[in-house]
Coordinates of C-alpha atoms in Angstrom, one line a residue:
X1 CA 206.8 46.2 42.9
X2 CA 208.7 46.6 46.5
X3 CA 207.6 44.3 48.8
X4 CA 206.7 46.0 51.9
X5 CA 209.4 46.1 55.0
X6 CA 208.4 43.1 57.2
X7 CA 209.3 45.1 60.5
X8 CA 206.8 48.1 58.9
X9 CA 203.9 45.7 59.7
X10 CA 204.7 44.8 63.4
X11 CA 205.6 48.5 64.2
X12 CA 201.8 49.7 63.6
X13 CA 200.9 47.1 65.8
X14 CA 203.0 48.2 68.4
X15 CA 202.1 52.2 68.1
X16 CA 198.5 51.2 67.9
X17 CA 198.6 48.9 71.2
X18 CA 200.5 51.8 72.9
X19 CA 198.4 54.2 71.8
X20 CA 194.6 52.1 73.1
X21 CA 196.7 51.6 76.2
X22 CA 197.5 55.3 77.2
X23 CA 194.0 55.8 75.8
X24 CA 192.3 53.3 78.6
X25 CA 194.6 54.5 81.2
X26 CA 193.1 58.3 80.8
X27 CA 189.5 57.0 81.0
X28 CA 190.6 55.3 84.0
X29 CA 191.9 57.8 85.5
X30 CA 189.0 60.0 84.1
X31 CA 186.1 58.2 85.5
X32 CA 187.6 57.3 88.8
X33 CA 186.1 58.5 91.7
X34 CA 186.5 58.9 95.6
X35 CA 183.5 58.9 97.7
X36 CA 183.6 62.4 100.0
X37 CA 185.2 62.2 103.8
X38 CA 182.8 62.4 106.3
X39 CA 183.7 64.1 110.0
X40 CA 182.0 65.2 112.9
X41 CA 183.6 68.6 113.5
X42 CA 181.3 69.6 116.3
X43 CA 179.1 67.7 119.2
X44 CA 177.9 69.5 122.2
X45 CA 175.3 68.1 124.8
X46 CA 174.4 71.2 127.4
X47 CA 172.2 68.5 129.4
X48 CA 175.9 66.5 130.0
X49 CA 177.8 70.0 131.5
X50 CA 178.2 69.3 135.0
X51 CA 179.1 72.9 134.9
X52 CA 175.7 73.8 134.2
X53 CA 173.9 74.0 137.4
X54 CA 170.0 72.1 136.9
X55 CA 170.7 71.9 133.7
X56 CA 167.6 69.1 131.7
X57 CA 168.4 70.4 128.0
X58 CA 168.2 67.8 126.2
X59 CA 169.4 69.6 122.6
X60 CA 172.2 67.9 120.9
X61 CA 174.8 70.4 118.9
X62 CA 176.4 68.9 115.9
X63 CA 178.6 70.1 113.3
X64 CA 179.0 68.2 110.0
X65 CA 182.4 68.2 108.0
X66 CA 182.1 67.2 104.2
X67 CA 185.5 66.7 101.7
X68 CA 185.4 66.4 98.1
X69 CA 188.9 65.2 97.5
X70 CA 188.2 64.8 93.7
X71 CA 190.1 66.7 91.7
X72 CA 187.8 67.0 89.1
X73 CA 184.7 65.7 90.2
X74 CA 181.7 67.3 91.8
X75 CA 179.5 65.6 93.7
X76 CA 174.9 66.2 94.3
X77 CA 174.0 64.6 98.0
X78 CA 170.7 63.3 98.6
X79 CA 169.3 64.0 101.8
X80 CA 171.5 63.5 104.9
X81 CA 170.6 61.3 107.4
X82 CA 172.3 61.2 110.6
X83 CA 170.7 58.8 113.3
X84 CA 172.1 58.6 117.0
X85 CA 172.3 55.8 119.4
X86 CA 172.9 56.1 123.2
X87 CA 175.2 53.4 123.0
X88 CA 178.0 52.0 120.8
X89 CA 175.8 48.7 120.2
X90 CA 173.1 50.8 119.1
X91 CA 170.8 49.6 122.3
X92 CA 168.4 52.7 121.3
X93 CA 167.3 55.3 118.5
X94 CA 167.6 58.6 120.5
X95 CA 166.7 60.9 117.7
X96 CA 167.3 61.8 113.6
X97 CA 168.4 65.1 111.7
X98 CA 168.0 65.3 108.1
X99 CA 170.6 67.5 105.9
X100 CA 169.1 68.7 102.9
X101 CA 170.7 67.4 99.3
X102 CA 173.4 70.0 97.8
X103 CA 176.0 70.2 95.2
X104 CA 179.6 70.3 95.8
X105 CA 182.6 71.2 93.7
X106 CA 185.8 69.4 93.3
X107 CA 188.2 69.9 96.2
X108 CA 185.6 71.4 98.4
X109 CA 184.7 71.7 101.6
X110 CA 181.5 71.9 103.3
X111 CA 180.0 72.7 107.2
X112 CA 177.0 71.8 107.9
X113 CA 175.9 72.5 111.1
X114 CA 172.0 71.5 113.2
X115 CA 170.6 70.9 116.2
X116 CA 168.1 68.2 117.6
X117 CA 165.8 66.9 120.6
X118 CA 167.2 63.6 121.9
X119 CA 164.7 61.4 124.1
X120 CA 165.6 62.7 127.8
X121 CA 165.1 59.5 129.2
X122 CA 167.5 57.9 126.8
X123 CA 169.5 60.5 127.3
X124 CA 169.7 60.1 131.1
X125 CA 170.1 56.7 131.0
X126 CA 173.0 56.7 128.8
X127 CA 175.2 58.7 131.3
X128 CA 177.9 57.2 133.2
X129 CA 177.7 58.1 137.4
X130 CA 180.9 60.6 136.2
X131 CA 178.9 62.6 133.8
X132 CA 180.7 60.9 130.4
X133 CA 178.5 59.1 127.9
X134 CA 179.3 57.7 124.8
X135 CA 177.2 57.6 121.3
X136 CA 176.8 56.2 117.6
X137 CA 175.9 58.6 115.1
X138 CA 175.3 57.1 111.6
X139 CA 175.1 59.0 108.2
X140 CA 173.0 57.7 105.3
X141 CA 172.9 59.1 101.5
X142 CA 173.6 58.8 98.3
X143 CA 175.8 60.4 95.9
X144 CA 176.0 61.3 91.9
X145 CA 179.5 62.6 90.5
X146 CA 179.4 64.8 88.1
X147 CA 182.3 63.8 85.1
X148 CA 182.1 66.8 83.0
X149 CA 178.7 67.0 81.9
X150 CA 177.3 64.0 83.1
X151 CA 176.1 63.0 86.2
X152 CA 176.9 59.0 87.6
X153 CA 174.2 56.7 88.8
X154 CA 173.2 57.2 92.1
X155 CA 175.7 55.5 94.6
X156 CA 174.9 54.7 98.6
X157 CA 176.8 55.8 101.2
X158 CA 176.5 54.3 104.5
X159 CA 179.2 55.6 107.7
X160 CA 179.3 55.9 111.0
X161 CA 181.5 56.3 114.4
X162 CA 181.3 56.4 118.1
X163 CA 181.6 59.3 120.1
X164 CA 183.2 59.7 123.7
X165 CA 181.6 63.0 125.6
X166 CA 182.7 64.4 128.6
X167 CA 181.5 65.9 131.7
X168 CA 181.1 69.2 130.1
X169 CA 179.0 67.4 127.0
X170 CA 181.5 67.7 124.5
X171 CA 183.5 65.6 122.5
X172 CA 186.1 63.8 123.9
X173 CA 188.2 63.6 120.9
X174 CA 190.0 67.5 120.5
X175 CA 190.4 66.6 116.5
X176 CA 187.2 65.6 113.8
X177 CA 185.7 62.2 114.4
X178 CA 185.8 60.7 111.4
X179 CA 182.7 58.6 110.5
X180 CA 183.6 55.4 108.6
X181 CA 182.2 52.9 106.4
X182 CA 181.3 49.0 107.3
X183 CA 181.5 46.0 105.6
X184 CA 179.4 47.2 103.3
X185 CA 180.1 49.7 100.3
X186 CA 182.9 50.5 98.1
X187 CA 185.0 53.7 99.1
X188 CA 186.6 53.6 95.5
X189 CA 185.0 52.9 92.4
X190 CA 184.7 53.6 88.8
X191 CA 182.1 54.9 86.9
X192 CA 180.9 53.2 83.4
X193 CA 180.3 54.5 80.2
X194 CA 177.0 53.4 78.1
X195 CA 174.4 51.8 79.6
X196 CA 176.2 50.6 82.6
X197 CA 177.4 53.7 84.2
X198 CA 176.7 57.3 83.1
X199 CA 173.5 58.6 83.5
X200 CA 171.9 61.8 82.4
X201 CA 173.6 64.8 81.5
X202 CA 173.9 68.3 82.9
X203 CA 171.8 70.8 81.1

């Protein structure tokens, strides 16, 4: 009997290794996810336009920008909660508008535009002797991606930003505010497989 090459041996080895690797590296790259972008597109106080002569509204405007920059990855919101502050330490709670939960595909885009009541008072008092005031808005959710058919355990989502009005109640900033994320929370993570990371799948 021939004895085996002894390089034959070493070469499976090597081809298997390889292989697991490029293996891992797809599921990596598979289960990799982004959380969404978050922007204010839109914010409009008509109670801040000097232009506006007697003007007491107290309604705020707002215009939401969401991105799904996952390629191929949708993503299910839970409620949106935006909160608003007269001031960048958040001295106050002026008021709260709720988003409802939706779906969004991979490399979408989404408006979501509301209106609320501020406190007038607040709202007064927050407003510099030239007519400019400046704000916090903060956005709370969570988020499940959907890998194919599965959906991921829920994750949170907590951002925020200041916002610079002017005399005429709008944004001070020509371009979308984007709302970003404190010390807490991920941006980037990776979703598990088993017990420890996928969740239910999508009937």
């Amino acid at each position: 009997m021939v004895d085996p090459q002894p390089g034959g041996c070493c070469r499976c080895c090597c081809s298997f290794i390889f292989t697991l690797g490029l293996t891992a590296l797809f599921m990596w790259l598979s289960l990799r996810t982004d959380n969404p972008t978050c922007y204010i597109q839109y914010f409009y106080l008509p109670g801040l336009n000097t232009t506006l002569k007697n003007s007491t509204n107290n309604t705020l405007v707002i215009e939401l920008r969401l991105e799904n920059g996952n390629k191929d990855k949708g993503i299910y919101y839970d409620a949106i909660n935006l909160t608003f502050y007269d001031f960048p330490n958040k001295s106050h709670l002026m008021g709260n508008y709720t988003i409802p939960g939706f779906y969004q595909g991979h490399k979408k885009k989404a408006t979501k535009p509301g209106s609320l009541a501020l406190n007038k008072t607040l709202l007064s008092q927050a407003t510099y002797p030239n007519g400019t005031a400046k704000f916090h808005v903060d956005l709370a959710t969570a988020v499940r991606f959907k890998i194919m058919a599965w959906k991921t355990k829920r994750h949170k989502l907590d951002v925020g930003s200041d916002v610079d009005v002017n005399n005429q109640g709008i944004k001070t900033y020509e371009k979308k505010i984007k709302l970003r994320s404190g010390a807490s929370g991920h941006k980037r993570y990776c979703a598990q497989m088993g017990a420890l990371g996928l969740g239910e799948m999508v009937l």
